[in-house]
Amino acid sequence: MMSDLPQNPSFQFDLAKIHSSPLLNCVDFNSELDSTNNRALELSKDSSIKTPCLVLTPKQNAGRGRGVNQWWSSEGSLTFSLIINPRDLNLSVETWPKISLTAGLAVCETVRALNHDLSLGLKWPNDVFLNGKKLSGLLIETAQNQPERLVIGIGININNSLKNAPEEIRAIATSLTDEINQNLDMTDFLLNLIHQLLEAWKSLTIAESMVIESWRRYCILTDRKITVTTGTEQLSGDCLGIADDGALLIKSEAGTQSIYSGVIDQFI
Ligand code: BTN
């Protein structure tokens, strides 16, 4: 039977291995989706769905980014969402704002395990950079009527070269294959990342200071001049790094401010 999946094995997943992973209590694989987050938000409404639940597709055709942004995915990119119940992971409500930064940290650690010399960084609050360009984006959302559940959407450019991407994307983004010149096993990468995510979130409860220290080590904005938009306000100043509670610290003429959510427009 003809499959509508790409034929290159490096673009495919070993579904048997994913289904048998002890890390997951539910796997929802779709050969094509608009957005894994859309699908995960829909599934989250069903209280019988067991978490952590993986929603995976090798072909996402309308990936969403933060705000009005879109996420460009091509064959060989990893796009998935994980539905979690923070309470099951012993994550108290106070830790919720830190879940996303910690997820970015797990992406950094998973990539670093492939090659310790890679120049990886976290761009607060949701991006992972490699060699100065965006490698991965995260979109965290809450399911309607299911406030107990979080959807963690992650896109990472793995085996998809950006050489054929639109110019505006090529200018700001990169992929692992473009940087390390090798194709990776997508299943192993995915399962390693899910393991790292669950471990990193566990550390938020039992070893928070280590997690905070790691955010700070990876933060690429520290000591740079940045401009951030929060709601309707734009603020420029020197970035002093990330506070213990996950806020970004900006020093401007008005003093030092803690930013809890926003979009970084510029950093130099
Ligand atoms: C951003 O950079 O603004 C966030 C990008 C998040 C993209 C991922 S891909 C998997 C998941 N499904 C989506 O529609 N978006 C996220």
PDB file of C-alpha atoms and ligand atoms in Angstrom:
ATOM      1  CA  MET A   1       0.000   0.000   0.000  1.00  0.00           C
ATOM      2  CA  MET A   2       1.261   3.469  -0.832  1.00  0.00           C
ATOM      3  CA  SER A   3       1.874   5.642   2.168  1.00  0.00           C
ATOM      4  CA  ASP A   4       1.429   9.398   2.130  1.00  0.00           C
ATOM      5  CA  LEU A   5       4.422   9.697   4.446  1.00  0.00           C
ATOM      6  CA  PRO A   6       7.768  10.837   3.110  1.00  0.00           C
ATOM      7  CA  GLN A   7       9.792   7.845   1.956  1.00  0.00           C
ATOM      8  CA  ASN A   8      13.128   8.839   3.453  1.00  0.00           C
ATOM      9  CA  PRO A   9      13.411   6.728   6.630  1.00  0.00           C
ATOM     10  CA  SER A  10      15.008   9.569   8.565  1.00  0.00           C
ATOM     11  CA  PHE A  11      11.735  11.506   8.223  1.00  0.00           C
ATOM     12  CA  GLN A  12       9.712   8.704   9.758  1.00  0.00           C
ATOM     13  CA  PHE A  13       9.005   7.425  13.205  1.00  0.00           C
ATOM     14  CA  ASP A  14       9.255   3.976  14.740  1.00  0.00           C
ATOM     15  CA  LEU A  15       5.689   3.934  16.012  1.00  0.00           C
ATOM     16  CA  ALA A  16       6.025   0.581  17.773  1.00  0.00           C
ATOM     17  CA  LYS A  17       8.904   1.986  19.810  1.00  0.00           C
ATOM     18  CA  ILE A  18       6.976   5.163  20.615  1.00  0.00           C
ATOM     19  CA  HIS A  19       3.842   3.239  21.632  1.00  0.00           C
ATOM     20  CA  SER A  20       5.855   0.969  23.925  1.00  0.00           C
ATOM     21  CA  SER A  21       7.636   3.844  25.673  1.00  0.00           C
ATOM     22  CA  PRO A  22       7.011   3.774  29.441  1.00  0.00           C
ATOM     23  CA  LEU A  23       7.217   7.592  29.404  1.00  0.00           C
ATOM     24  CA  LEU A  24       3.839   7.964  27.709  1.00  0.00           C
ATOM     25  CA  ASN A  25       0.319   6.946  28.680  1.00  0.00           C
ATOM     26  CA  CYS A  26      -1.216   7.809  25.334  1.00  0.00           C
ATOM     27  CA  VAL A  27       0.005   8.319  21.767  1.00  0.00           C
ATOM     28  CA  ASP A  28      -2.021  10.028  19.050  1.00  0.00           C
ATOM     29  CA  PHE A  29      -0.237   9.736  15.694  1.00  0.00           C
ATOM     30  CA  ASN A  30      -1.648  11.400  12.568  1.00  0.00           C
ATOM     31  CA  SER A  31      -0.050  11.220   9.118  1.00  0.00           C
ATOM     32  CA  GLU A  32      -1.025  14.888   8.612  1.00  0.00           C
ATOM     33  CA  LEU A  33      -2.429  17.625  10.838  1.00  0.00           C
ATOM     34  CA  ASP A  34      -3.012  21.354  10.685  1.00  0.00           C
ATOM     35  CA  SER A  35      -1.443  21.818  14.107  1.00  0.00           C
ATOM     36  CA  THR A  36      -0.510  19.316  16.803  1.00  0.00           C
ATOM     37  CA  ASN A  37      -1.541  21.934  19.391  1.00  0.00           C
ATOM     38  CA  ASN A  38      -5.019  22.208  17.847  1.00  0.00           C
ATOM     39  CA  ARG A  39      -5.371  18.444  17.964  1.00  0.00           C
ATOM     40  CA  ALA A  40      -4.005  18.277  21.525  1.00  0.00           C
ATOM     41  CA  LEU A  41      -6.377  21.017  22.729  1.00  0.00           C
ATOM     42  CA  GLU A  42      -9.276  19.070  21.243  1.00  0.00           C
ATOM     43  CA  LEU A  43      -8.133  15.805  22.830  1.00  0.00           C
ATOM     44  CA  SER A  44      -7.639  17.534  26.182  1.00  0.00           C
ATOM     45  CA  LYS A  45     -11.379  18.106  26.448  1.00  0.00           C
ATOM     46  CA  ASP A  46     -11.799  14.353  26.791  1.00  0.00           C
ATOM     47  CA  SER A  47     -11.224  13.605  30.457  1.00  0.00           C
ATOM     48  CA  SER A  48     -10.642   9.914  29.700  1.00  0.00           C
ATOM     49  CA  ILE A  49      -7.412  10.729  27.822  1.00  0.00           C
ATOM     50  CA  LYS A  50      -4.468   9.644  29.950  1.00  0.00           C
ATOM     51  CA  THR A  51      -1.466  11.920  30.323  1.00  0.00           C
ATOM     52  CA  PRO A  52       1.312  12.423  29.403  1.00  0.00           C
ATOM     53  CA  CYS A  53      -0.213  12.119  25.951  1.00  0.00           C
ATOM     54  CA  LEU A  54       1.852  12.608  22.808  1.00  0.00           C
ATOM     55  CA  VAL A  55       0.279  14.121  19.688  1.00  0.00           C
ATOM     56  CA  LEU A  56       2.614  13.613  16.754  1.00  0.00           C
ATOM     57  CA  THR A  57       2.640  14.195  13.031  1.00  0.00           C
ATOM     58  CA  PRO A  58       5.400  14.108  10.417  1.00  0.00           C
ATOM     59  CA  LYS A  59       3.412  16.624   8.351  1.00  0.00           C
ATOM     60  CA  GLN A  60       2.039  19.739  10.047  1.00  0.00           C
ATOM     61  CA  ASN A  61       0.558  22.103   7.506  1.00  0.00           C
ATOM     62  CA  ALA A  62      -0.628  25.054   9.616  1.00  0.00           C
ATOM     63  CA  GLY A  63       1.624  25.126  12.659  1.00  0.00           C
ATOM     64  CA  ARG A  64       0.951  27.996  15.026  1.00  0.00           C
ATOM     65  CA  GLY A  65       3.515  30.125  16.807  1.00  0.00           C
ATOM     66  CA  ARG A  66       3.064  32.643  19.600  1.00  0.00           C
ATOM     67  CA  GLY A  67       0.614  35.463  18.923  1.00  0.00           C
ATOM     68  CA  VAL A  68      -0.170  35.677  15.247  1.00  0.00           C
ATOM     69  CA  ASN A  69       3.016  33.892  14.202  1.00  0.00           C
ATOM     70  CA  GLN A  70       3.048  30.731  12.157  1.00  0.00           C
ATOM     71  CA  TRP A  71       5.453  27.842  12.486  1.00  0.00           C
ATOM     72  CA  TRP A  72       7.013  26.757   9.197  1.00  0.00           C
ATOM     73  CA  SER A  73       7.502  22.983   9.065  1.00  0.00           C
ATOM     74  CA  SER A  74       8.942  20.912   6.263  1.00  0.00           C
ATOM     75  CA  GLU A  75       9.737  17.207   5.867  1.00  0.00           C
ATOM     76  CA  GLY A  76      12.154  16.148   8.568  1.00  0.00           C
ATOM     77  CA  SER A  77      11.145  18.698  11.150  1.00  0.00           C
ATOM     78  CA  LEU A  78       9.886  17.448  14.508  1.00  0.00           C
ATOM     79  CA  THR A  79       6.483  18.811  15.453  1.00  0.00           C
ATOM     80  CA  PHE A  80       4.600  17.464  18.421  1.00  0.00           C
ATOM     81  CA  SER A  81       2.533  18.397  21.448  1.00  0.00           C
ATOM     82  CA  LEU A  82       2.536  16.826  24.850  1.00  0.00           C
ATOM     83  CA  ILE A  83      -0.588  16.999  26.995  1.00  0.00           C
ATOM     84  CA  ILE A  84       0.417  16.982  30.625  1.00  0.00           C
ATOM     85  CA  ASN A  85      -1.351  17.212  33.930  1.00  0.00           C
ATOM     86  CA  PRO A  86       1.002  19.330  36.068  1.00  0.00           C
ATOM     87  CA  ARG A  87      -0.530  17.953  39.257  1.00  0.00           C
ATOM     88  CA  ASP A  88       0.425  14.377  38.264  1.00  0.00           C
ATOM     89  CA  LEU A  89       3.975  15.648  37.771  1.00  0.00           C
ATOM     90  CA  ASN A  90       3.893  17.249  41.241  1.00  0.00           C
ATOM     91  CA  LEU A  91       4.074  20.719  39.702  1.00  0.00           C
ATOM     92  CA  SER A  92       2.304  23.176  41.977  1.00  0.00           C
ATOM     93  CA  VAL A  93       0.530  26.198  40.500  1.00  0.00           C
ATOM     94  CA  GLU A  94       3.490  28.428  41.519  1.00  0.00           C
ATOM     95  CA  THR A  95       5.778  26.469  39.193  1.00  0.00           C
ATOM     96  CA  TRP A  96       3.506  26.838  36.158  1.00  0.00           C
ATOM     97  CA  PRO A  97       5.152  30.001  34.796  1.00  0.00           C
ATOM     98  CA  LYS A  98       8.456  28.136  34.897  1.00  0.00           C
ATOM     99  CA  ILE A  99       7.230  25.117  32.931  1.00  0.00           C
ATOM    100  CA  SER A 100       7.861  26.719  29.579  1.00  0.00           C
ATOM    101  CA  LEU A 101      11.407  27.964  30.274  1.00  0.00           C
ATOM    102  CA  THR A 102      12.187  24.551  31.693  1.00  0.00           C
ATOM    103  CA  ALA A 103      10.845  22.888  28.550  1.00  0.00           C
ATOM    104  CA  GLY A 104      13.226  25.055  26.503  1.00  0.00           C
ATOM    105  CA  LEU A 105      16.006  23.948  28.790  1.00  0.00           C
ATOM    106  CA  ALA A 106      15.124  20.287  28.100  1.00  0.00           C
ATOM    107  CA  VAL A 107      15.398  20.987  24.359  1.00  0.00           C
ATOM    108  CA  CYS A 108      18.852  22.542  24.920  1.00  0.00           C
ATOM    109  CA  GLU A 109      20.018  19.577  27.003  1.00  0.00           C
ATOM    110  CA  THR A 110      18.728  17.022  24.488  1.00  0.00           C
ATOM    111  CA  VAL A 111      20.548  18.716  21.624  1.00  0.00           C
ATOM    112  CA  ARG A 112      23.685  19.246  23.697  1.00  0.00           C
ATOM    113  CA  ALA A 113      23.814  15.523  24.447  1.00  0.00           C
ATOM    114  CA  LEU A 114      24.387  14.988  20.698  1.00  0.00           C
ATOM    115  CA  ASN A 115      27.367  17.298  20.643  1.00  0.00           C
ATOM    116  CA  HIS A 116      28.735  19.173  23.635  1.00  0.00           C
ATOM    117  CA  ASP A 117      30.432  21.807  21.487  1.00  0.00           C
ATOM    118  CA  LEU A 118      27.231  23.225  20.021  1.00  0.00           C
ATOM    119  CA  SER A 119      26.492  26.818  20.879  1.00  0.00           C
ATOM    120  CA  LEU A 120      22.967  26.523  22.272  1.00  0.00           C
ATOM    121  CA  GLY A 121      20.922  29.162  24.027  1.00  0.00           C
ATOM    122  CA  LEU A 122      17.524  30.015  25.411  1.00  0.00           C
ATOM    123  CA  LYS A 123      15.866  33.136  24.107  1.00  0.00           C
ATOM    124  CA  TRP A 124      13.386  33.971  26.849  1.00  0.00           C
ATOM    125  CA  PRO A 125      10.652  32.912  27.057  1.00  0.00           C
ATOM    126  CA  ASN A 126      10.114  30.197  24.457  1.00  0.00           C
ATOM    127  CA  ASP A 127      12.833  29.862  21.845  1.00  0.00           C
ATOM    128  CA  VAL A 128      15.960  27.765  21.529  1.00  0.00           C
ATOM    129  CA  PHE A 129      18.800  29.147  19.474  1.00  0.00           C
ATOM    130  CA  LEU A 130      21.706  27.316  17.855  1.00  0.00           C
ATOM    131  CA  ASN A 131      24.680  29.239  16.501  1.00  0.00           C
ATOM    132  CA  GLY A 132      22.732  32.498  16.678  1.00  0.00           C
ATOM    133  CA  LYS A 133      19.645  31.272  14.820  1.00  0.00           C
ATOM    134  CA  LYS A 134      16.319  29.861  15.941  1.00  0.00           C
ATOM    135  CA  LEU A 135      16.279  26.066  16.107  1.00  0.00           C
ATOM    136  CA  SER A 136      13.124  25.464  18.102  1.00  0.00           C
ATOM    137  CA  GLY A 137       9.967  27.228  19.266  1.00  0.00           C
ATOM    138  CA  LEU A 138       7.567  26.311  22.028  1.00  0.00           C
ATOM    139  CA  LEU A 139       3.889  27.130  22.368  1.00  0.00           C
ATOM    140  CA  ILE A 140       2.253  26.377  25.710  1.00  0.00           C
ATOM    141  CA  GLU A 141      -1.528  26.502  25.885  1.00  0.00           C
ATOM    142  CA  THR A 142      -4.303  25.599  28.307  1.00  0.00           C
ATOM    143  CA  ALA A 143      -7.230  23.495  27.220  1.00  0.00           C
ATOM    144  CA  GLN A 144     -10.655  25.094  27.543  1.00  0.00           C
ATOM    145  CA  ASN A 145     -12.654  23.681  30.451  1.00  0.00           C
ATOM    146  CA  GLN A 146      -9.673  21.538  31.382  1.00  0.00           C
ATOM    147  CA  PRO A 147      -7.511  23.950  33.383  1.00  0.00           C
ATOM    148  CA  GLU A 148      -5.741  20.966  34.903  1.00  0.00           C
ATOM    149  CA  ARG A 149      -4.117  20.197  31.590  1.00  0.00           C
ATOM    150  CA  LEU A 150      -1.382  21.936  29.687  1.00  0.00           C
ATOM    151  CA  VAL A 151      -0.475  21.483  26.053  1.00  0.00           C
ATOM    152  CA  ILE A 152       3.233  21.842  25.391  1.00  0.00           C
ATOM    153  CA  GLY A 153       3.767  22.286  21.643  1.00  0.00           C
ATOM    154  CA  ILE A 154       7.317  21.958  20.371  1.00  0.00           C
ATOM    155  CA  GLY A 155       8.734  22.447  16.897  1.00  0.00           C
ATOM    156  CA  ILE A 156      12.380  21.647  16.202  1.00  0.00           C
ATOM    157  CA  ASN A 157      14.182  21.765  12.885  1.00  0.00           C
ATOM    158  CA  ILE A 158      16.012  18.461  12.844  1.00  0.00           C
ATOM    159  CA  ASN A 159      16.484  16.706   9.493  1.00  0.00           C
ATOM    160  CA  ASN A 160      14.928  19.501   7.430  1.00  0.00           C
ATOM    161  CA  SER A 161      17.509  21.687   5.777  1.00  0.00           C
ATOM    162  CA  LEU A 162      16.546  25.332   5.715  1.00  0.00           C
ATOM    163  CA  LYS A 163      18.306  25.750   2.360  1.00  0.00           C
ATOM    164  CA  ASN A 164      14.975  25.568   0.555  1.00  0.00           C
ATOM    165  CA  ALA A 165      13.029  27.604   3.092  1.00  0.00           C
ATOM    166  CA  PRO A 166      11.625  31.039   2.244  1.00  0.00           C
ATOM    167  CA  GLU A 167      14.357  33.696   2.488  1.00  0.00           C
ATOM    168  CA  GLU A 168      12.805  35.455   5.508  1.00  0.00           C
ATOM    169  CA  ILE A 169      12.878  32.173   7.464  1.00  0.00           C
ATOM    170  CA  ARG A 170      16.360  31.160   6.263  1.00  0.00           C
ATOM    171  CA  ALA A 171      17.684  34.456   7.568  1.00  0.00           C
ATOM    172  CA  ILE A 172      16.619  33.791  11.149  1.00  0.00           C
ATOM    173  CA  ALA A 173      16.299  30.014  11.557  1.00  0.00           C
ATOM    174  CA  THR A 174      18.469  26.944  11.334  1.00  0.00           C
ATOM    175  CA  SER A 175      18.224  23.164  11.623  1.00  0.00           C
ATOM    176  CA  LEU A 176      20.351  20.471  13.181  1.00  0.00           C
ATOM    177  CA  THR A 177      21.150  18.907   9.820  1.00  0.00           C
ATOM    178  CA  ASP A 178      22.390  22.290   8.560  1.00  0.00           C
ATOM    179  CA  GLU A 179      24.605  22.773  11.620  1.00  0.00           C
ATOM    180  CA  ILE A 180      25.982  19.288  12.263  1.00  0.00           C
ATOM    181  CA  ASN A 181      25.718  17.895   8.759  1.00  0.00           C
ATOM    182  CA  GLN A 182      24.050  14.658   9.719  1.00  0.00           C
ATOM    183  CA  ASN A 183      20.550  13.236   9.818  1.00  0.00           C
ATOM    184  CA  LEU A 184      19.262  12.034  13.167  1.00  0.00           C
ATOM    185  CA  ASP A 185      16.964   9.223  14.192  1.00  0.00           C
ATOM    186  CA  MET A 186      13.744  11.126  14.870  1.00  0.00           C
ATOM    187  CA  THR A 187      12.280   8.486  17.202  1.00  0.00           C
ATOM    188  CA  ASP A 188      15.340   8.394  19.449  1.00  0.00           C
ATOM    189  CA  PHE A 189      15.534  12.185  19.520  1.00  0.00           C
ATOM    190  CA  LEU A 190      11.849  12.477  20.385  1.00  0.00           C
ATOM    191  CA  LEU A 191      11.970   9.892  23.184  1.00  0.00           C
ATOM    192  CA  ASN A 192      15.171  11.401  24.602  1.00  0.00           C
ATOM    193  CA  LEU A 193      13.501  14.811  24.594  1.00  0.00           C
ATOM    194  CA  ILE A 194      10.352  13.550  26.325  1.00  0.00           C
ATOM    195  CA  HIS A 195      12.582  11.922  28.951  1.00  0.00           C
ATOM    196  CA  GLN A 196      14.471  15.223  29.430  1.00  0.00           C
ATOM    197  CA  LEU A 197      11.211  17.179  29.661  1.00  0.00           C
ATOM    198  CA  LEU A 198       9.801  14.958  32.382  1.00  0.00           C
ATOM    199  CA  GLU A 199      13.102  14.968  34.294  1.00  0.00           C
ATOM    200  CA  ALA A 200      13.484  18.744  34.007  1.00  0.00           C
ATOM    201  CA  TRP A 201       9.948  19.345  35.285  1.00  0.00           C
ATOM    202  CA  LYS A 202      10.618  16.922  38.155  1.00  0.00           C
ATOM    203  CA  SER A 203      13.727  18.939  39.009  1.00  0.00           C
ATOM    204  CA  LEU A 204      11.548  22.057  39.349  1.00  0.00           C
ATOM    205  CA  THR A 205      10.103  20.444  42.479  1.00  0.00           C
ATOM    206  CA  ILE A 206      13.147  18.720  43.905  1.00  0.00           C
ATOM    207  CA  ALA A 207      16.120  20.772  42.710  1.00  0.00           C
ATOM    208  CA  GLU A 208      14.770  24.140  41.594  1.00  0.00           C
ATOM    209  CA  SER A 209      18.003  26.034  42.136  1.00  0.00           C
ATOM    210  CA  MET A 210      19.771  23.770  39.633  1.00  0.00           C
ATOM    211  CA  VAL A 211      17.074  24.469  37.048  1.00  0.00           C
ATOM    212  CA  ILE A 212      17.291  28.237  37.629  1.00  0.00           C
ATOM    213  CA  GLU A 213      21.056  28.067  37.316  1.00  0.00           C
ATOM    214  CA  SER A 214      20.686  26.241  33.981  1.00  0.00           C
ATOM    215  CA  TRP A 215      18.199  28.793  32.576  1.00  0.00           C
ATOM    216  CA  ARG A 216      20.722  31.486  33.415  1.00  0.00           C
ATOM    217  CA  ARG A 217      23.609  29.611  31.840  1.00  0.00           C
ATOM    218  CA  TYR A 218      21.686  29.206  28.582  1.00  0.00           C
ATOM    219  CA  CYS A 219      20.073  32.683  28.516  1.00  0.00           C
ATOM    220  CA  ILE A 220      21.336  34.493  25.396  1.00  0.00           C
ATOM    221  CA  LEU A 221      19.819  37.865  26.312  1.00  0.00           C
ATOM    222  CA  THR A 222      21.840  38.568  29.454  1.00  0.00           C
ATOM    223  CA  ASP A 223      24.009  41.705  29.153  1.00  0.00           C
ATOM    224  CA  ARG A 224      22.447  42.624  25.823  1.00  0.00           C
ATOM    225  CA  LYS A 225      20.346  45.626  24.880  1.00  0.00           C
ATOM    226  CA  ILE A 226      16.847  44.391  24.266  1.00  0.00           C
ATOM    227  CA  THR A 227      13.434  45.663  23.273  1.00  0.00           C
ATOM    228  CA  VAL A 228      10.421  43.761  24.517  1.00  0.00           C
ATOM    229  CA  THR A 229       6.705  44.196  23.862  1.00  0.00           C
ATOM    230  CA  THR A 230       4.407  43.347  26.742  1.00  0.00           C
ATOM    231  CA  GLY A 231       0.754  43.795  25.884  1.00  0.00           C
ATOM    232  CA  THR A 232       0.576  47.238  24.282  1.00  0.00           C
ATOM    233  CA  GLU A 233       3.771  48.539  25.897  1.00  0.00           C
ATOM    234  CA  GLN A 234       7.266  48.484  24.467  1.00  0.00           C
ATOM    235  CA  LEU A 235      10.251  48.602  26.768  1.00  0.00           C
ATOM    236  CA  SER A 236      13.960  48.911  25.976  1.00  0.00           C
ATOM    237  CA  GLY A 237      16.933  48.460  28.251  1.00  0.00           C
ATOM    238  CA  ASP A 238      19.773  46.241  29.368  1.00  0.00           C
ATOM    239  CA  CYS A 239      18.858  42.664  30.094  1.00  0.00           C
ATOM    240  CA  LEU A 240      20.044  41.565  33.524  1.00  0.00           C
ATOM    241  CA  GLY A 241      19.068  37.937  32.947  1.00  0.00           C
ATOM    242  CA  ILE A 242      16.349  35.709  34.360  1.00  0.00           C
ATOM    243  CA  ALA A 243      15.043  36.029  37.922  1.00  0.00           C
ATOM    244  CA  ASP A 244      14.372  33.063  40.205  1.00  0.00           C
ATOM    245  CA  ASP A 245      10.680  33.192  39.350  1.00  0.00           C
ATOM    246  CA  GLY A 246      11.330  33.000  35.596  1.00  0.00           C
ATOM    247  CA  ALA A 247      10.799  36.723  34.898  1.00  0.00           C
ATOM    248  CA  LEU A 248      13.120  38.569  32.524  1.00  0.00           C
ATOM    249  CA  LEU A 249      14.913  41.450  34.233  1.00  0.00           C
ATOM    250  CA  ILE A 250      15.338  44.676  32.276  1.00  0.00           C
ATOM    251  CA  LYS A 251      17.178  47.737  33.506  1.00  0.00           C
ATOM    252  CA  SER A 252      16.065  50.981  31.928  1.00  0.00           C
ATOM    253  CA  GLU A 253      15.860  54.636  33.005  1.00  0.00           C
ATOM    254  CA  ALA A 254      12.712  53.695  34.918  1.00  0.00           C
ATOM    255  CA  GLY A 255      14.676  51.220  37.033  1.00  0.00           C
ATOM    256  CA  THR A 256      14.766  47.424  36.956  1.00  0.00           C
ATOM    257  CA  GLN A 257      11.605  45.742  35.835  1.00  0.00           C
ATOM    258  CA  SER A 258      10.506  42.105  35.895  1.00  0.00           C
ATOM    259  CA  ILE A 259       8.767  40.995  32.731  1.00  0.00           C
ATOM    260  CA  TYR A 260       6.546  37.933  33.041  1.00  0.00           C
ATOM    261  CA  SER A 261       5.294  37.660  29.478  1.00  0.00           C
ATOM    262  CA  GLY A 262       6.274  39.378  26.297  1.00  0.00           C
ATOM    263  CA  VAL A 263       7.877  39.170  22.899  1.00  0.00           C
ATOM    264  CA  ILE A 264      11.508  40.133  22.350  1.00  0.00           C
ATOM    265  CA  ASP A 265      11.523  42.436  19.331  1.00  0.00           C
ATOM    266  CA  GLN A 266      15.217  43.098  19.237  1.00  0.00           C
ATOM    267  CA  PHE A 267      18.435  42.102  20.984  1.00  0.00           C
ATOM    268  CA  ILE A 268      21.867  43.455  20.152  1.00  0.00           C
TER     269      ILE A 268
HETATM  270  C1  BTN B   1       6.972  30.112  18.275  1.00  0.00           C
HETATM  271  O1  BTN B   1       8.125  30.070  17.857  1.00  0.00           O
HETATM  272  O2  BTN B   1       6.312  31.167  18.291  1.00  0.00           O
HETATM  273  C2  BTN B   1       6.348  28.840  18.773  1.00  0.00           C
HETATM  274  C3  BTN B   1       6.337  27.767  17.715  1.00  0.00           C
HETATM  275  C4  BTN B   1       5.667  26.490  18.185  1.00  0.00           C
HETATM  276  C5  BTN B   1       5.552  25.487  17.079  1.00  0.00           C
HETATM  277  C6  BTN B   1       5.061  24.157  17.558  1.00  0.00           C
HETATM  278  S1  BTN B   1       5.155  22.928  16.300  1.00  0.00           S
HETATM  279  C7  BTN B   1       4.205  21.846  17.261  1.00  0.00           C
HETATM  280  C8  BTN B   1       3.133  22.651  17.930  1.00  0.00           C
HETATM  281  N1  BTN B   1       1.975  22.774  17.087  1.00  0.00           N
HETATM  282  C9  BTN B   1       1.772  24.030  16.696  1.00  0.00           C
HETATM  283  O3  BTN B   1       0.848  24.424  15.954  1.00  0.00           O
HETATM  284  N2  BTN B   1       2.712  24.842  17.219  1.00  0.00           N
HETATM  285  C10 BTN B   1       3.618  24.096  18.056  1.00  0.00           C
END
